[in-house]
Coordinates of C-alpha atoms in Angstrom, one line a residue:
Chain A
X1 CA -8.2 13.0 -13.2
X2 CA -5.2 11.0 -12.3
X3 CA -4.8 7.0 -13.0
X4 CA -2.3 4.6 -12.6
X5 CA -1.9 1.5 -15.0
X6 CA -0.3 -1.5 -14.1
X7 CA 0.7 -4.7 -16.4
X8 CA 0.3 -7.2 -16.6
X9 CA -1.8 -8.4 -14.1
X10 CA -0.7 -11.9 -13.6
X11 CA 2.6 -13.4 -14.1
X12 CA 4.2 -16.9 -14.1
X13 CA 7.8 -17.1 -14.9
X14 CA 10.0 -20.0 -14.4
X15 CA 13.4 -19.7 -12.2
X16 CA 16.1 -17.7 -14.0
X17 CA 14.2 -15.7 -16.6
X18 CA 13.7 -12.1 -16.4
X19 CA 11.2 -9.6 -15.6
X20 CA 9.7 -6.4 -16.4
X21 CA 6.6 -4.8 -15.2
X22 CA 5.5 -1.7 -16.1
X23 CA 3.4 1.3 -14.6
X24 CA 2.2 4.4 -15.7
X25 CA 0.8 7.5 -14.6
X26 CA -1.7 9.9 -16.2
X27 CA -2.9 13.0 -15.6
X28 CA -0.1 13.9 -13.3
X29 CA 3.3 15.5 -13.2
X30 CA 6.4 14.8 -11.3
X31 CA 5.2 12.1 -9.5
X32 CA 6.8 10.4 -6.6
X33 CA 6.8 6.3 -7.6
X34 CA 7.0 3.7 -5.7
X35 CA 6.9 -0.4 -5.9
X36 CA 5.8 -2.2 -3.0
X37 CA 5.9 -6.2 -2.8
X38 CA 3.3 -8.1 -0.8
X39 CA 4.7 -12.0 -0.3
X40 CA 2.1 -14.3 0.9
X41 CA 0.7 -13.5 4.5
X42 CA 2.8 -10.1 5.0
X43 CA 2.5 -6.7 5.2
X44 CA 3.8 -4.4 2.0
X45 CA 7.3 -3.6 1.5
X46 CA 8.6 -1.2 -0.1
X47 CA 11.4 -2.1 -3.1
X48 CA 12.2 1.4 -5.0
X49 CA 11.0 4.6 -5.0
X50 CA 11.7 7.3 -6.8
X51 CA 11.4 11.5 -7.2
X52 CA 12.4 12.1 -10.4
X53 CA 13.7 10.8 -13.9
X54 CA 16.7 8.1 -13.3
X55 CA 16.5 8.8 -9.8
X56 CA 15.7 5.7 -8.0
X57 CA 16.2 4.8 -4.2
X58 CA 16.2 0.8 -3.4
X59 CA 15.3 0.1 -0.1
X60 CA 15.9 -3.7 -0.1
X61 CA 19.4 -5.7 -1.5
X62 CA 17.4 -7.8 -4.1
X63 CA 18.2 -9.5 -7.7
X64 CA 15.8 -6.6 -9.0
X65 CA 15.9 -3.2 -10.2
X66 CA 14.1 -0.5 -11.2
X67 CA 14.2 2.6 -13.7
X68 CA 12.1 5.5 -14.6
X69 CA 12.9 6.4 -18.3
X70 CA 10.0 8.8 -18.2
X71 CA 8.3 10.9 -16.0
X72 CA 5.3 9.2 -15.5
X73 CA 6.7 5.8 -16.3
X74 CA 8.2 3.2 -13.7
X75 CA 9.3 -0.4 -14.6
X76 CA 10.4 -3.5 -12.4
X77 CA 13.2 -5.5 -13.7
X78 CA 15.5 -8.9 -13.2
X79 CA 17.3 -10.4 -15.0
X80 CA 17.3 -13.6 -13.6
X81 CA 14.3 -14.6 -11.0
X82 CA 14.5 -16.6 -8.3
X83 CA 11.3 -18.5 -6.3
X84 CA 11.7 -15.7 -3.3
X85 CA 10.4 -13.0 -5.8
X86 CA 7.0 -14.8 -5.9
X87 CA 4.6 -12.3 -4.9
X88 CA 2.3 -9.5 -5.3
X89 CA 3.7 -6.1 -6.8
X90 CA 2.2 -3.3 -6.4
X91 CA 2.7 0.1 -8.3
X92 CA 1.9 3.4 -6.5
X93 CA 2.2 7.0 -6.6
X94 CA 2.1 10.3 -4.8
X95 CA 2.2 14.2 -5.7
X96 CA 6.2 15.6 -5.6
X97 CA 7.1 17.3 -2.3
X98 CA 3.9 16.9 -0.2
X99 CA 5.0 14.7 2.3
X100 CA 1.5 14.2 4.1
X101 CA -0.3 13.4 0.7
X102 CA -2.3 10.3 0.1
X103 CA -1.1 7.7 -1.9
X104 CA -2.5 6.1 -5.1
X105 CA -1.8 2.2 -6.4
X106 CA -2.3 0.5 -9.3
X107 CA -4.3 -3.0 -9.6
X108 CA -1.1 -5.0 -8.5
X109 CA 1.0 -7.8 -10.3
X110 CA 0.8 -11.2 -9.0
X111 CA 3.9 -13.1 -9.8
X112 CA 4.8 -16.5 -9.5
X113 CA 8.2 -18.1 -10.1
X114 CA 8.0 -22.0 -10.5
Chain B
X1 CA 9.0 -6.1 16.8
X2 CA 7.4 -4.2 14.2
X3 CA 6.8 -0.3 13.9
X4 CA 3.5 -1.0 13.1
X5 CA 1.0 -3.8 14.9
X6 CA -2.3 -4.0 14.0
X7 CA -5.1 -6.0 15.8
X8 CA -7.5 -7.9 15.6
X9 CA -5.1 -9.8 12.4
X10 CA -8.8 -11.4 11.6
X11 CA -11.8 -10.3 11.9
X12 CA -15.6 -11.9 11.7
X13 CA -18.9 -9.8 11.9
X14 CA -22.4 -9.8 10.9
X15 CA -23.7 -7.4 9.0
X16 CA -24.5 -4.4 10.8
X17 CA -22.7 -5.1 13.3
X18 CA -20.3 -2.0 14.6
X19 CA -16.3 -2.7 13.8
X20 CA -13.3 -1.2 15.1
X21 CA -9.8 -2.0 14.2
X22 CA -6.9 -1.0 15.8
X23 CA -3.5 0.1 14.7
X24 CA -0.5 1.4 17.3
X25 CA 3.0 2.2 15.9
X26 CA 5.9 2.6 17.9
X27 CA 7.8 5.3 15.7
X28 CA 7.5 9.6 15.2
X29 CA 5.1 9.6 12.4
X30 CA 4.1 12.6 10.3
X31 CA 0.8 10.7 9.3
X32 CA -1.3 7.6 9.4
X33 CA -2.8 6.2 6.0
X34 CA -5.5 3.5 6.3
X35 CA -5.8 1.4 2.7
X36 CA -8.1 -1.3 2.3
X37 CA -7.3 -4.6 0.1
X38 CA -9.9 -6.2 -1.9
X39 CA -9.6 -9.8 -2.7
X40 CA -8.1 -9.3 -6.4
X41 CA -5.4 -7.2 -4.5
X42 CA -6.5 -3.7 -5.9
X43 CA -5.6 -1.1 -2.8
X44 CA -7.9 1.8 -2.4
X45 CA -6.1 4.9 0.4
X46 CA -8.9 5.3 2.8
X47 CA -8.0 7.8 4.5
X48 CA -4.6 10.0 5.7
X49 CA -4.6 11.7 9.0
X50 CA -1.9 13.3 11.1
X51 CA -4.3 14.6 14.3
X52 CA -8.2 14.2 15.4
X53 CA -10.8 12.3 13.3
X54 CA -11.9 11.8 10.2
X55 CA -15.4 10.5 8.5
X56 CA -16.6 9.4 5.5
X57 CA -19.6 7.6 4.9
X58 CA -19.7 4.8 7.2
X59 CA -16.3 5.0 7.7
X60 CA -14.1 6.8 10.6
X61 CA -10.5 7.1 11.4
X62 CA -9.3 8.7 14.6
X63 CA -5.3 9.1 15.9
X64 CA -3.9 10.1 19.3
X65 CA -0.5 10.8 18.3
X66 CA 0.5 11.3 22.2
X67 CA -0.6 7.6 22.6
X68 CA 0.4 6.6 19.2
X69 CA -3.0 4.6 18.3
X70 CA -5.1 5.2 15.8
X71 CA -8.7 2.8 15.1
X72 CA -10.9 2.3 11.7
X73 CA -14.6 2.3 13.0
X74 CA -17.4 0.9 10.6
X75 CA -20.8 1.7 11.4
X76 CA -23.6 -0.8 10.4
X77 CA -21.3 -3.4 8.3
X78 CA -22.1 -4.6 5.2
X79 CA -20.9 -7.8 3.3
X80 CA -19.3 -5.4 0.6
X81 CA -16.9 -3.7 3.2
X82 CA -14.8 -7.4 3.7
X83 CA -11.5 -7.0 2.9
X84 CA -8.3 -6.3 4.1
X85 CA -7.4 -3.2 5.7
X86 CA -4.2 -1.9 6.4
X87 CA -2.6 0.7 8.8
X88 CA 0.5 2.3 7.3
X89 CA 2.6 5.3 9.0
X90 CA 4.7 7.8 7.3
X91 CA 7.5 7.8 9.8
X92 CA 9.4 11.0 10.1
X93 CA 12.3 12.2 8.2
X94 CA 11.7 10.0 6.3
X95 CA 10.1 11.9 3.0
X96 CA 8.8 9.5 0.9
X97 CA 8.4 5.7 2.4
X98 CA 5.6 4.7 4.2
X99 CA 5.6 1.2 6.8
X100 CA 3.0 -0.7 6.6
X101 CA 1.5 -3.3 8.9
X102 CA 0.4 -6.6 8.2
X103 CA -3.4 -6.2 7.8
X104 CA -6.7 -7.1 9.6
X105 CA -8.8 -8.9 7.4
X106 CA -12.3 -8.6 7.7
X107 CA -15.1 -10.6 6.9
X108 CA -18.7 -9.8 7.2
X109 CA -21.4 -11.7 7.1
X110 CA -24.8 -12.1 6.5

């Protein structure tokens, strides 16, 4: 069966240090990934995705990035935070090329930048 | 305005009681997800649905695409069913993303 793992779970980080999170996916291949951010009384939004190996798609002008050095393997990044990136993260994935197929997260990241 | 409203945004019931939450999008979609949030954040995909109705368990998710609505029924509530549930679209043409709305978060009681 597939699973998605997520790390680490909480985060605090002070203003101007960087980031990584991580997330992996088992039992799959070719995944579509995606990370989502939740802030604080608003609806997902998604920050990357991406269909393949160093193929990534940003959806919002940020300070962060992301890169997919492995198949199954997806990783948040800055290099220097800022408070507005406070939030919950959220890791997901979906099988390649079906477009009406359901999506799967991981646990979720909560960050906060002091 | 956003693609995707949700309503009630909160939501108070007593256990057993019979729930319905609503979700209307103002976009071509190619299919509706519901997800429910859990207080540590974890998201579970309820269910995905592009026409008619779907059940499981106590739960069932119906869409009128001509109308672009869509409700989340729960039959005989239960404490362990509070959470937050979401309504998300996958609009079309557009492969990959999914928009989301903001939530209606549900609390039942005892």
């Amino acid at each position: 069966s597939q699973t998605i793992h997520q790390w680490p779970a909480t985060l605090v980080q002070p203003v101007g240090s960087p980031l990584s999170l991580e997330c992996t996916v088992e039992g799959t291949s070719n995944p579509n990934l995606y990370w989502y951010r939740q802030a604080a009384g608003r609806g997902l939004q998604l920050l990357f995705y991406s269909v393949g190996i160093g193929q990534i798609s940003s959806e919002v002008p940020q300070n962060l990035s992301a890169s997919r050095p492995q198949d199954r393997q997806f990783i948040l990044s800055s290099k220097k935070l800022l408070l507005s990136d406070s939030g919950f993260y959220l890791c997901a994935w979906s099988p390649l090329d079906r477009d009406n197929s359901p999506l799967h997260f991981g646990n979720g990241t909560r960050l906060t930048v002091t | 305005k956003n693609e995707v409203e949700q309503s009630p945004q909160n939501l108070t019931a007593q256990e057993g009681e019979f729930i319905t939450i609503n979700c209307s999008y103002s976009v071509g979609i190619s299919a509706l997800h519901w997800l429910q949030q859990h207080p540590g954040g974890g998201i579970v995909s309820l269910f995905m649905l592009s026409s008619g109705k779907k059940k499981h368990g106590r739960l069932i998710a119906t869409i009128n695409i001509q109308e672009k609505h869509s409700s989340l029924h729960i039959t005989a509530s239960h404490p362990r069913d509070s959470a937050v549930y979401i309504c998300a679209v996958r609009v079309s043409g557009t492969a990959s993303k999914l928009t989301f709305g903001t939530g209606t978060r549900l609390q039942v009681t005892l």
